[in-house]
């Protein structure tokens, strides 16, 4: 039984691809209603770890246990991706995957748990309660004024926020985001961070990211991966001040961070 503050328990995860050891003995716990970052150089194993959590990749050894609020733990290892989604674990990839020819509202409708496909969305219109939830989430991601805009007309950052909203409207307990600030300017990146700080009040967030300013802005916990192993975990200040982390990831010049 995990601590009530734990939403995800990653235990001794290792994965080997054709004799390449992508991850080795990864052990960490994700605390509920926090923003937990996984950082590290390219090839460190960050995306592979997310793939294991969401069921896209099977670990060679180890297991991942999900603890929904007030319920017994669920062993995610071995489940199908759609089963993990149904349990309340969502994932957003780096490139926004919105329906560009549909409006912001229509994209949100397609994401509702009770409307999983285009045909069901046509024949089963959202209830008043669902419409209210869509608007609540769009307020949270600051897109309520773009309700009737086509998604293809949105700026890059707005498309990212829309897809985050599309995840949030499904009421997950855990959302995984792959470089949500990629391609954004500083104002959009900062705004994304503020949106995530609001979202963590209702669900836990795991983030893969390279932008250290963004990490410093919002991270509660940071795990550094290097060559498939955990190098260090803790508060961002401790991470930035660690000499080993500086040498293998942050570079020789600490002042840049």
Coordinates of N, CA and C in Angstrom, one line a residue:
X1 N 0.8 -1.2 0.0 CA 0.0 0.0 0.0 C 0.9 1.2 0.0
X2 N 0.7 2.1 -0.9 CA 1.5 3.4 -1.0 C 0.9 4.4 -0.1
X3 N 1.7 5.4 0.1 CA 1.3 6.6 0.9 C 0.2 7.2 0.1
X4 N -0.8 7.9 0.9 CA -1.9 8.5 0.3 C -1.5 9.6 -0.7
X5 N -0.3 10.2 -0.5 CA 0.1 11.3 -1.3 C 0.7 10.8 -2.6
X6 N 0.9 9.5 -2.8 CA 1.5 8.9 -4.0 C 0.4 8.6 -5.0
X7 N 0.6 9.1 -6.3 CA -0.4 8.7 -7.3 C 0.2 7.7 -8.3
X8 N 1.6 7.7 -8.4 CA 2.2 6.7 -9.3 C 3.5 6.2 -8.6
X9 N 3.7 4.9 -8.6 CA 4.8 4.3 -8.0 C 5.6 3.5 -9.1
X10 N 6.8 4.0 -9.4 CA 7.6 3.4 -10.5 C 8.7 2.6 -9.8
X11 N 8.6 1.2 -10.0 CA 9.5 0.3 -9.2 C 10.4 -0.5 -10.1
X12 N 11.7 -0.2 -10.0 CA 12.8 -1.0 -10.6 C 12.5 -1.3 -12.1
X13 N 12.2 -0.2 -12.8 CA 11.9 -0.3 -14.2 C 13.2 -0.4 -15.0
X14 N 13.3 -1.4 -15.8 CA 14.4 -1.6 -16.7 C 13.8 -2.0 -18.1
X15 N 14.4 -1.5 -19.1 CA 14.0 -2.0 -20.5 C 15.2 -2.1 -21.4
X16 N 15.2 -3.2 -22.1 CA 16.3 -3.4 -23.0 C 15.8 -3.6 -24.4
X17 N 16.3 -2.9 -25.4 CA 15.9 -3.0 -26.8 C 17.1 -3.6 -27.6
X18 N 17.0 -4.9 -28.0 CA 18.0 -5.5 -28.8 C 19.4 -5.2 -28.3
X19 N 19.5 -5.6 -27.0 CA 20.8 -5.5 -26.3 C 21.2 -4.1 -25.9
X20 N 20.3 -3.1 -26.2 CA 20.6 -1.7 -25.8 C 19.8 -1.5 -24.5
X21 N 20.5 -1.1 -23.4 CA 19.8 -0.9 -22.2 C 19.3 0.6 -22.1
X22 N 18.0 0.7 -22.4 CA 17.4 2.1 -22.5 C 17.1 2.6 -21.1
X23 N 16.7 1.8 -20.1 CA 16.5 2.2 -18.8 C 17.0 1.1 -17.8
X24 N 17.5 1.6 -16.7 CA 18.1 0.6 -15.7 C 17.6 1.0 -14.3
X25 N 16.8 0.1 -13.7 CA 16.4 0.2 -12.3 C 15.9 1.6 -11.9
X26 N 14.9 2.1 -12.6 CA 14.3 3.4 -12.3 C 13.3 3.2 -11.1
X27 N 13.5 3.9 -10.1 CA 12.7 3.9 -8.9 C 12.3 5.3 -8.5
X28 N 11.0 5.7 -8.6 CA 10.6 7.0 -8.1 C 9.1 6.9 -7.8
X29 N 8.6 7.9 -7.0 CA 7.2 8.0 -6.7 C 6.8 9.4 -7.1
X30 N 5.6 9.5 -7.8 CA 5.0 10.8 -8.2 C 4.0 11.2 -7.2
X31 N 4.2 12.3 -6.5 CA 3.2 12.8 -5.5 C 2.0 13.4 -6.1
X32 N 0.9 13.2 -5.5 CA -0.4 13.7 -6.0 C -0.4 15.2 -6.0
X33 N -1.1 15.7 -7.1 CA -1.2 17.2 -7.3 C 0.1 18.0 -7.2
X34 N 1.1 17.4 -7.9 CA 2.4 18.0 -8.1 C 2.7 18.0 -9.6
X35 N 3.7 18.8 -9.9 CA 4.3 18.8 -11.3 C 5.7 18.2 -11.2
X36 N 5.8 17.0 -11.7 CA 7.1 16.3 -11.6 C 7.7 16.3 -13.0
X37 N 8.9 16.8 -13.1 CA 9.7 16.9 -14.3 C 10.7 15.8 -14.4
X38 N 10.8 15.2 -15.6 CA 11.9 14.3 -16.0 C 12.8 15.0 -17.0
X39 N 14.0 15.3 -16.7 CA 14.9 16.0 -17.6 C 16.2 15.2 -17.8
X40 N 16.9 15.5 -18.8 CA 18.2 14.8 -19.1 C 18.5 15.0 -20.6
X41 N 19.7 14.6 -21.0 CA 20.1 14.8 -22.4 C 19.3 13.9 -23.3
X42 N 19.3 14.2 -24.6 CA 18.7 13.3 -25.5 C 19.2 11.9 -25.4
X43 N 18.3 10.9 -25.4 CA 18.8 9.5 -25.2 C 18.8 9.1 -23.8
X44 N 18.4 9.9 -22.9 CA 18.5 9.6 -21.4 C 17.5 8.6 -21.0
X45 N 16.4 8.4 -21.8 CA 15.4 7.4 -21.5 C 14.1 8.1 -21.0
X46 N 13.9 9.4 -21.2 CA 12.7 10.1 -20.7 C 11.5 9.6 -21.4
X47 N 11.5 9.7 -22.7 CA 10.3 9.3 -23.5 C 10.0 7.8 -23.3
X48 N 11.0 7.0 -23.2 CA 10.8 5.5 -23.0 C 10.1 5.3 -21.7
X49 N 10.4 6.1 -20.6 CA 9.7 5.9 -19.4 C 8.3 6.3 -19.5
X50 N 7.9 7.4 -20.2 CA 6.5 7.7 -20.4 C 5.8 6.7 -21.2
X51 N 6.5 6.1 -22.2 CA 5.9 5.0 -23.0 C 5.6 3.8 -22.1
X52 N 6.4 3.5 -21.1 CA 6.1 2.4 -20.2 C 4.9 2.7 -19.3
X53 N 4.9 4.0 -18.8 CA 3.7 4.3 -18.0 C 2.4 4.2 -18.7
X54 N 2.4 4.6 -20.0 CA 1.1 4.7 -20.7 C 0.8 3.3 -21.4
X55 N 1.7 2.4 -21.3 CA 1.5 1.1 -21.9 C 1.9 0.9 -23.4
X56 N 2.6 1.9 -23.9 CA 3.1 1.8 -25.3 C 4.2 0.9 -25.4
X57 N 5.1 0.8 -24.3 CA 6.2 0.0 -24.3 C 6.2 -0.9 -23.0
X58 N 6.6 -2.2 -23.1 CA 6.6 -3.1 -22.0 C 8.0 -3.1 -21.4
X59 N 8.1 -3.0 -20.1 CA 9.4 -3.0 -19.4 C 10.0 -4.4 -19.5
X60 N 11.3 -4.5 -19.5 CA 11.9 -5.9 -19.3 C 11.7 -6.4 -17.9
X61 N 11.9 -5.5 -17.0 CA 11.6 -5.9 -15.6 C 11.0 -4.6 -14.9
X62 N 10.4 -4.9 -13.7 CA 9.8 -3.8 -12.9 C 8.4 -3.6 -13.2
X63 N 7.8 -2.7 -12.5 CA 6.3 -2.4 -12.6 C 6.0 -1.0 -12.3
X64 N 4.8 -0.6 -12.7 CA 4.3 0.7 -12.5 C 2.9 0.6 -11.9
X65 N 2.7 1.2 -10.7 CA 1.4 1.1 -10.0 C 0.8 2.4 -9.9
X66 N -0.5 2.5 -10.3 CA -1.3 3.8 -10.3 C -2.2 3.7 -9.1
X67 N -2.3 4.8 -8.4 CA -3.1 4.9 -7.2 C -4.2 6.0 -7.4
X68 N -5.4 5.6 -8.0 CA -6.4 6.6 -8.0 C -6.9 7.1 -6.6
X69 N -7.4 8.3 -6.6 CA -7.8 8.8 -5.3 C -8.8 7.9 -4.6
X70 N -8.5 7.5 -3.4 CA -9.4 6.7 -2.6 C -9.6 5.3 -3.0
X71 N -8.8 4.8 -3.9 CA -9.0 3.4 -4.5 C -7.7 2.6 -4.3
X72 N -7.8 1.3 -4.5 CA -6.6 0.5 -4.4 C -5.7 0.7 -5.6
X73 N -4.5 0.3 -5.5 CA -3.5 0.5 -6.5 C -3.9 -0.4 -7.7
X74 N -3.5 0.1 -8.9 CA -3.8 -0.6 -10.2 C -2.4 -0.8 -10.8
X75 N -2.1 -2.1 -11.1 CA -0.9 -2.4 -11.8 C -1.0 -2.1 -13.3
X76 N -0.3 -1.0 -13.8 CA -0.4 -0.6 -15.1 C 0.4 -1.5 -16.1
X77 N 1.4 -2.0 -15.6 CA 2.3 -2.9 -16.4 C 1.5 -4.1 -16.9
X78 N 1.5 -4.2 -18.3 CA 0.8 -5.3 -18.9 C -0.6 -4.9 -19.4
X79 N -1.1 -3.7 -19.0 CA -2.4 -3.3 -19.6 C -2.2 -2.7 -20.9
X80 N -3.3 -2.6 -21.7 CA -3.3 -1.9 -23.0 C -3.4 -0.4 -22.8
X81 N -3.0 0.3 -23.8 CA -3.0 1.8 -23.7 C -4.4 2.3 -23.4
X82 N -5.4 1.8 -24.1 CA -6.7 2.3 -23.9 C -7.3 2.0 -22.5
X83 N -6.8 0.9 -21.9 CA -7.2 0.6 -20.5 C -6.6 1.6 -19.6
X84 N -5.4 1.9 -19.8 CA -4.7 2.9 -18.9 C -5.4 4.2 -19.0
X85 N -5.8 4.6 -20.2 CA -6.5 5.9 -20.4 C -7.8 5.9 -19.6
X86 N -8.5 4.8 -19.7 CA -9.8 4.7 -19.0 C -9.6 4.8 -17.4
X87 N -8.5 4.3 -16.9 CA -8.3 4.4 -15.5 C -7.9 5.8 -15.0
X88 N -7.7 6.7 -16.0 CA -7.4 8.1 -15.6 C -6.0 8.6 -15.8
X89 N -5.3 8.0 -16.8 CA -3.9 8.4 -17.1 C -3.9 8.9 -18.5
X90 N -3.7 10.2 -18.7 CA -3.7 10.8 -20.0 C -2.3 11.2 -20.5
X91 N -2.1 11.4 -21.8 CA -0.8 11.7 -22.3 C -0.9 12.7 -23.5
X92 N -0.1 13.7 -23.5 CA -0.1 14.7 -24.6 C 1.3 14.6 -25.2
X93 N 1.4 14.4 -26.5 CA 2.7 14.3 -27.2 C 3.2 15.7 -27.6
X94 N 4.4 15.8 -28.0 CA 5.0 17.1 -28.3 C 4.3 17.9 -29.3
X95 N 4.0 17.3 -30.5 CA 3.3 17.9 -31.6 C 1.8 17.9 -31.3
X96 N 1.1 19.1 -31.3 CA -0.3 19.1 -31.0 C -1.1 18.3 -32.1
X97 N -2.0 17.4 -31.6 CA -2.8 16.6 -32.5 C -4.3 17.0 -32.3
X98 N -4.6 18.2 -32.8 CA -6.0 18.7 -32.7 C -6.6 18.5 -34.1
X99 N -7.9 18.6 -34.2 CA -8.6 18.5 -35.5 C -8.7 19.9 -36.0
X100 N -7.9 20.3 -37.0 CA -7.7 21.7 -37.4 C -8.9 22.2 -38.0
X101 N -9.7 21.4 -38.6 CA -10.9 21.9 -39.3 C -12.2 22.0 -38.4
X102 N -12.0 21.6 -37.2 CA -13.1 21.7 -36.2 C -12.9 22.9 -35.3
X103 N -13.9 23.4 -34.7 CA -13.7 24.5 -33.8 C -13.1 24.0 -32.5
X104 N -12.7 25.0 -31.7 CA -12.2 24.6 -30.3 C -13.2 23.8 -29.5
X105 N -14.5 24.3 -29.6 CA -15.5 23.6 -28.8 C -15.7 22.2 -29.3
X106 N -15.7 22.0 -30.7 CA -15.9 20.7 -31.3 C -14.8 19.7 -30.9
X107 N -13.5 20.3 -30.8 CA -12.4 19.5 -30.4 C -12.6 19.0 -29.0
X108 N -13.1 19.9 -28.1 CA -13.4 19.5 -26.7 C -14.5 18.5 -26.6
X109 N -15.5 18.6 -27.4 CA -16.6 17.6 -27.4 C -16.1 16.2 -27.8
X110 N -15.2 16.2 -28.8 CA -14.7 14.9 -29.2 C -13.9 14.2 -28.1
X111 N -13.4 15.0 -27.1 CA -12.5 14.5 -26.1 C -13.3 14.0 -24.9
X112 N -14.6 14.3 -24.8 CA -15.4 13.9 -23.7 C -15.4 12.4 -23.5
X113 N -15.4 11.9 -22.3 CA -15.4 10.4 -22.1 C -16.6 9.8 -22.7
X114 N -17.7 10.5 -22.7 CA -19.0 9.9 -23.2 C -19.1 10.1 -24.8
X115 N -18.1 10.7 -25.4 CA -18.2 11.0 -26.8 C -16.8 10.6 -27.4
X116 N -16.5 9.3 -27.5 CA -15.2 8.9 -27.9 C -14.9 8.9 -29.4
X117 N -16.0 9.1 -30.2 CA -15.7 9.1 -31.7 C -16.6 10.2 -32.4
X118 N -16.2 10.4 -33.6 CA -17.0 11.4 -34.4 C -18.4 11.1 -34.5
X119 N -18.8 9.8 -34.8 CA -20.2 9.4 -34.9 C -21.0 9.6 -33.6
X120 N -20.4 9.2 -32.5 CA -21.1 9.3 -31.3 C -21.3 10.8 -30.9
X121 N -20.3 11.6 -31.3 CA -20.4 13.1 -31.1 C -21.6 13.7 -31.9
X122 N -21.8 13.1 -33.1 CA -22.8 13.6 -34.0 C -24.2 13.3 -33.4
X123 N -24.3 12.0 -33.0 CA -25.6 11.5 -32.6 C -25.9 11.6 -31.1
X124 N -24.9 11.9 -30.3 CA -25.1 12.1 -28.9 C -24.6 13.4 -28.5
X125 N -25.4 14.4 -28.5 CA -24.9 15.8 -28.2 C -24.6 15.9 -26.7
X126 N -23.6 16.7 -26.4 CA -23.2 16.9 -25.0 C -24.4 17.4 -24.1
X127 N -24.4 17.0 -22.9 CA -25.4 17.4 -22.0 C -25.1 18.9 -21.5
X128 N -26.0 19.5 -20.8 CA -25.8 20.8 -20.3 C -24.6 20.8 -19.3
X129 N -24.5 19.7 -18.5 CA -23.4 19.6 -17.6 C -22.0 19.5 -18.3
X130 N -22.0 18.7 -19.4 CA -20.8 18.6 -20.2 C -20.4 19.9 -20.9
X131 N -21.4 20.6 -21.4 CA -21.1 22.0 -22.0 C -20.5 22.9 -20.9
X132 N -21.0 22.8 -19.7 CA -20.5 23.6 -18.6 C -19.0 23.2 -18.3
X133 N -18.8 21.9 -18.3 CA -17.4 21.4 -18.0 C -16.4 21.9 -19.1
X134 N -16.9 21.9 -20.4 CA -16.0 22.3 -21.5 C -15.6 23.8 -21.3
X135 N -16.6 24.6 -20.9 CA -16.3 26.0 -20.7 C -15.5 26.2 -19.5
X136 N -15.7 25.4 -18.5 CA -14.8 25.6 -17.3 C -13.3 25.3 -17.6
X137 N -13.1 24.3 -18.4 CA -11.8 23.9 -18.8 C -11.2 24.9 -19.7
X138 N -12.0 25.4 -20.7 CA -11.4 26.4 -21.6 C -11.1 27.7 -20.9
X139 N -11.8 28.0 -19.8 CA -11.5 29.2 -19.0 C -10.1 28.9 -18.3
X140 N -9.9 27.7 -17.9 CA -8.6 27.4 -17.2 C -7.4 27.5 -18.1
X141 N -7.6 27.1 -19.4 CA -6.5 27.2 -20.3 C -6.6 28.4 -21.2
X142 N -7.4 29.4 -20.8 CA -7.5 30.7 -21.4 C -7.8 30.6 -22.9
X143 N -8.8 29.8 -23.2 CA -9.3 29.7 -24.6 C -10.8 29.9 -24.7
X144 N -11.4 30.4 -23.7 CA -12.9 30.5 -23.8 C -13.3 31.5 -24.8
X145 N -12.4 32.5 -25.1 CA -12.7 33.5 -26.1 C -12.6 33.0 -27.5
X146 N -11.9 31.8 -27.6 CA -11.7 31.2 -28.9 C -12.6 30.0 -29.1
X147 N -13.7 29.9 -28.4 CA -14.6 28.8 -28.4 C -15.1 28.4 -29.8
X148 N -15.4 29.4 -30.6 CA -15.9 29.1 -32.0 C -14.9 29.2 -33.1
X149 N -13.6 29.4 -32.7 CA -12.5 29.5 -33.7 C -12.2 28.1 -34.2
X150 N -11.8 28.0 -35.4 CA -11.3 26.7 -35.9 C -9.9 26.5 -35.3
X151 N -9.6 25.3 -34.9 CA -8.4 25.0 -34.2 C -7.2 25.3 -35.1
X152 N -7.3 25.1 -36.5 CA -6.2 25.4 -37.4 C -5.8 26.9 -37.4
X153 N -6.7 27.8 -36.9 CA -6.4 29.2 -36.9 C -5.7 29.7 -35.6
X154 N -5.6 28.7 -34.7 CA -5.0 29.1 -33.4 C -3.4 29.2 -33.6
X155 N -2.8 30.0 -32.7 CA -1.4 30.1 -32.7 C -0.8 28.8 -32.1
X156 N 0.5 28.6 -32.3 CA 1.1 27.3 -31.8 C 0.8 27.1 -30.3
X157 N 1.1 28.1 -29.5 CA 0.8 27.9 -28.1 C -0.6 27.6 -27.8
X158 N -1.5 28.3 -28.5 CA -2.9 28.0 -28.2 C -3.3 26.6 -28.6
X159 N -2.7 26.1 -29.6 CA -3.0 24.7 -30.0 C -2.5 23.7 -28.9
X160 N -1.4 24.1 -28.3 CA -0.9 23.3 -27.1 C -1.8 23.3 -26.0
X161 N -2.3 24.5 -25.7 CA -3.3 24.7 -24.6 C -4.6 24.0 -24.8
X162 N -5.0 24.0 -26.1 CA -6.2 23.3 -26.5 C -6.1 21.8 -26.2
X163 N -4.9 21.3 -26.6 CA -4.8 19.8 -26.4 C -4.7 19.5 -24.9
X164 N -4.1 20.4 -24.2 CA -4.1 20.2 -22.7 C -5.5 20.2 -22.2
X165 N -6.3 21.1 -22.7 CA -7.7 21.2 -22.3 C -8.5 19.9 -22.7
X166 N -8.1 19.4 -23.9 CA -8.8 18.2 -24.4 C -8.4 17.0 -23.5
X167 N -7.3 17.0 -22.9 CA -6.9 16.0 -21.9 C -7.7 16.2 -20.6
X168 N -7.7 17.5 -20.2 CA -8.3 17.8 -18.9 C -9.8 17.5 -18.8
X169 N -10.5 17.7 -19.9 CA -11.9 17.5 -19.9 C -12.3 16.1 -19.7
X170 N -11.4 15.2 -19.9 CA -11.6 13.8 -19.7 C -11.5 13.4 -18.2
X171 N -11.1 14.4 -17.4 CA -11.0 14.2 -15.9 C -9.9 13.2 -15.5
X172 N -8.7 13.3 -16.1 CA -7.7 12.3 -15.6 C -7.2 12.7 -14.2
X173 N -6.6 11.7 -13.6 CA -5.9 12.0 -12.3 C -4.4 12.3 -12.6
X174 N -3.9 11.8 -13.7 CA -2.5 12.0 -14.1 C -2.4 12.4 -15.6
X175 N -1.7 13.5 -15.9 CA -1.5 13.8 -17.3 C 0.0 13.9 -17.5
X176 N 0.5 13.3 -18.6 CA 1.9 13.3 -19.0 C 2.0 14.2 -20.2
X177 N 2.9 15.1 -20.1 CA 3.2 16.1 -21.2 C 4.6 16.0 -21.7
X178 N 4.7 15.9 -23.0 CA 6.0 15.8 -23.6 C 6.4 17.1 -24.2
X179 N 7.3 17.8 -23.6 CA 7.8 19.2 -24.0 C 6.7 20.1 -24.4
X180 N 5.8 20.4 -23.5 CA 4.7 21.3 -23.8 C 5.1 22.7 -24.2
X181 N 6.3 23.2 -23.8 CA 6.7 24.5 -24.2 C 7.6 24.6 -25.5
X182 N 7.7 23.5 -26.1 CA 8.6 23.4 -27.3 C 8.0 24.3 -28.4
X183 N 8.8 25.2 -29.0 CA 8.4 26.0 -30.1 C 7.8 27.3 -29.6
X184 N 7.7 27.5 -28.3 CA 7.0 28.7 -27.8 C 8.0 29.8 -27.5
X185 N 7.6 31.1 -27.6 CA 8.4 32.2 -27.1 C 8.3 32.3 -25.6
X186 N 9.0 33.2 -25.0 CA 9.0 33.4 -23.6 C 7.7 33.7 -23.0
X187 N 6.9 34.6 -23.6 CA 5.6 34.9 -23.0 C 4.6 33.7 -23.0
X188 N 4.6 32.9 -24.1 CA 3.8 31.8 -24.2 C 4.2 30.7 -23.2
X189 N 5.6 30.5 -23.1 CA 6.1 29.5 -22.2 C 5.7 29.9 -20.8
X190 N 5.9 31.1 -20.4 CA 5.5 31.5 -19.0 C 4.0 31.3 -18.8
X191 N 3.2 31.6 -19.7 CA 1.8 31.4 -19.6 C 1.4 29.9 -19.5
X192 N 2.1 29.1 -20.2 CA 1.9 27.7 -20.1 C 2.2 27.2 -18.7
X193 N 3.3 27.7 -18.1 CA 3.6 27.3 -16.8 C 2.6 27.7 -15.8
X194 N 2.0 28.9 -16.0 CA 0.9 29.3 -15.0 C -0.3 28.5 -15.2
X195 N -0.6 28.1 -16.4 CA -1.7 27.2 -16.7 C -1.5 25.8 -16.0
X196 N -0.3 25.3 -16.1 CA 0.0 24.0 -15.4 C -0.1 24.1 -13.9
X197 N 0.3 25.3 -13.3 CA 0.1 25.4 -11.9 C -1.3 25.4 -11.5
X198 N -2.2 25.9 -12.3 CA -3.6 25.9 -12.0 C -4.2 24.4 -12.2
X199 N -3.7 23.8 -13.2 CA -4.2 22.4 -13.5 C -3.8 21.4 -12.4
X200 N -2.7 21.6 -11.8 CA -2.2 20.7 -10.8 C -3.1 20.6 -9.5
X201 N -4.0 21.6 -9.4 CA -4.9 21.6 -8.3 C -5.9 20.5 -8.4
X202 N -6.1 20.0 -9.7 CA -7.1 18.9 -9.9 C -6.5 17.7 -10.5
X203 N -5.3 17.7 -10.9 CA -4.7 16.4 -11.3 C -3.1 16.6 -11.2
X204 N -2.5 15.4 -11.2 CA -1.0 15.4 -11.2 C -0.5 15.5 -12.6
X205 N 0.7 16.1 -12.7 CA 1.3 16.4 -14.0 C 2.7 15.8 -14.1
X206 N 3.0 15.0 -15.1 CA 4.4 14.6 -15.4 C 4.8 15.3 -16.7
X207 N 6.0 15.9 -16.6 CA 6.5 16.7 -17.8 C 7.9 16.3 -18.2
X208 N 8.1 16.1 -19.5 CA 9.4 16.0 -20.1 C 9.8 17.4 -20.7
X209 N 10.9 17.9 -20.3 CA 11.2 19.3 -20.8 C 12.7 19.5 -20.8
X210 N 13.1 20.4 -21.7 CA 14.5 20.8 -21.9 C 14.7 22.3 -21.4
X211 N 13.7 23.1 -21.4 CA 13.7 24.5 -21.1 C 13.9 24.7 -19.6
X212 N 15.1 25.0 -19.1 CA 15.3 25.0 -17.7 C 14.6 26.2 -17.0
X213 N 14.4 27.3 -17.7 CA 13.6 28.4 -17.1 C 12.2 28.0 -16.8
X214 N 11.7 27.2 -17.8 CA 10.3 26.7 -17.6 C 10.3 25.7 -16.4
X215 N 11.3 24.8 -16.3 CA 11.4 23.9 -15.2 C 11.4 24.6 -13.9
X216 N 12.3 25.7 -13.8 CA 12.4 26.4 -12.6 C 11.1 27.1 -12.2
X217 N 10.3 27.5 -13.2 CA 9.1 28.3 -13.0 C 8.0 27.4 -12.3
X218 N 7.9 26.1 -12.6 CA 6.8 25.3 -12.2 C 7.1 24.0 -11.5
X219 N 8.3 23.5 -11.5 CA 8.6 22.2 -11.0 C 8.4 22.1 -9.5
X220 N 7.8 21.0 -9.1 CA 7.8 20.7 -7.6 C 8.9 19.7 -7.3
X221 N 9.1 18.7 -8.3 CA 10.1 17.7 -8.1 C 10.8 17.5 -9.5
X222 N 12.1 17.3 -9.5 CA 12.8 17.1 -10.8 C 13.6 15.8 -10.7
X223 N 13.4 14.9 -11.7 CA 14.3 13.7 -11.7 C 15.2 13.9 -13.0
X224 N 16.5 13.7 -12.7 CA 17.4 13.8 -13.8 C 17.8 12.4 -14.3
X225 N 17.6 12.1 -15.6 CA 18.0 10.8 -16.1 C 19.2 11.0 -17.0
X226 N 20.1 10.0 -17.0 CA 21.3 10.1 -17.8 C 21.7 8.6 -18.2
X227 N 21.8 8.4 -19.5 CA 22.1 7.1 -20.0 C 21.2 6.0 -19.4
X228 N 19.9 6.3 -19.3 CA 18.9 5.4 -18.8 C 18.9 5.1 -17.3
X229 N 19.7 5.9 -16.6 CA 19.7 5.7 -15.1 C 19.3 7.0 -14.4
X230 N 18.8 6.9 -13.2 CA 18.5 8.1 -12.4 C 19.8 8.7 -11.8
X231 N 20.0 9.9 -12.2 CA 21.2 10.6 -11.7 C 21.0 11.3 -10.4
X232 N 19.9 12.0 -10.3 CA 19.5 12.8 -9.1 C 18.0 13.1 -9.1
X233 N 17.5 13.3 -7.9 CA 16.1 13.7 -7.8 C 15.9 14.6 -6.7
X234 N 15.1 15.7 -6.9 CA 14.9 16.6 -5.8 C 14.3 17.9 -6.2
X235 N 14.5 18.9 -5.4 CA 14.1 20.3 -5.7 C 15.0 20.9 -6.8
X236 N 14.4 21.7 -7.7 CA 15.2 22.3 -8.8 C 16.4 23.0 -8.4
X237 N 16.4 23.6 -7.2 CA 17.6 24.3 -6.8 C 18.8 23.3 -6.5
X238 N 18.4 22.2 -5.9 CA 19.4 21.2 -5.6 C 19.9 20.6 -6.9
X239 N 19.1 20.4 -7.9 CA 19.5 19.9 -9.2 C 20.5 20.8 -9.8
X240 N 20.1 22.1 -9.9 CA 21.0 23.1 -10.6 C 22.4 23.2 -9.9
X241 N 22.4 23.0 -8.6 CA 23.7 23.1 -7.8 C 24.5 21.9 -7.8
X242 N 24.0 20.8 -8.3 CA 24.7 19.5 -8.3 C 25.8 19.5 -9.4
X243 N 27.0 19.3 -9.0 CA 28.2 19.3 -9.9 C 28.1 18.2 -11.0
X244 N 27.6 17.1 -10.6 CA 27.5 16.0 -11.5 C 26.5 16.3 -12.6
X245 N 25.4 16.8 -12.1 CA 24.3 17.2 -13.1 C 24.8 18.2 -14.0
X246 N 25.5 19.2 -13.5 CA 26.0 20.3 -14.3 C 27.0 19.7 -15.4
X247 N 27.8 18.8 -15.0 CA 28.8 18.3 -16.0 C 28.2 17.4 -17.1
X248 N 27.1 16.6 -16.8 CA 26.6 15.7 -17.8 C 25.4 16.3 -18.5
X249 N 24.7 17.3 -18.0 CA 23.5 17.8 -18.6 C 23.5 19.3 -18.8
X250 N 23.7 20.0 -17.7 CA 23.5 21.5 -17.8 C 24.7 22.2 -18.4
X251 N 25.8 21.5 -18.6 CA 26.9 22.1 -19.3 C 27.9 22.7 -18.3
X252 N 29.0 23.2 -18.8 CA 30.0 23.7 -17.9 C 29.7 25.0 -17.2
X253 N 28.9 25.8 -17.9 CA 28.6 27.2 -17.4 C 27.3 27.2 -16.6
X254 N 27.4 27.2 -15.3 CA 26.2 27.2 -14.4 C 25.5 28.5 -14.6
X255 N 26.1 29.6 -14.9 CA 25.5 30.9 -15.0 C 24.4 31.0 -16.0
X256 N 24.5 30.1 -17.0 CA 23.4 30.1 -18.1 C 22.1 29.6 -17.6
X257 N 22.1 29.0 -16.4 CA 20.9 28.4 -15.9 C 20.3 29.3 -14.7

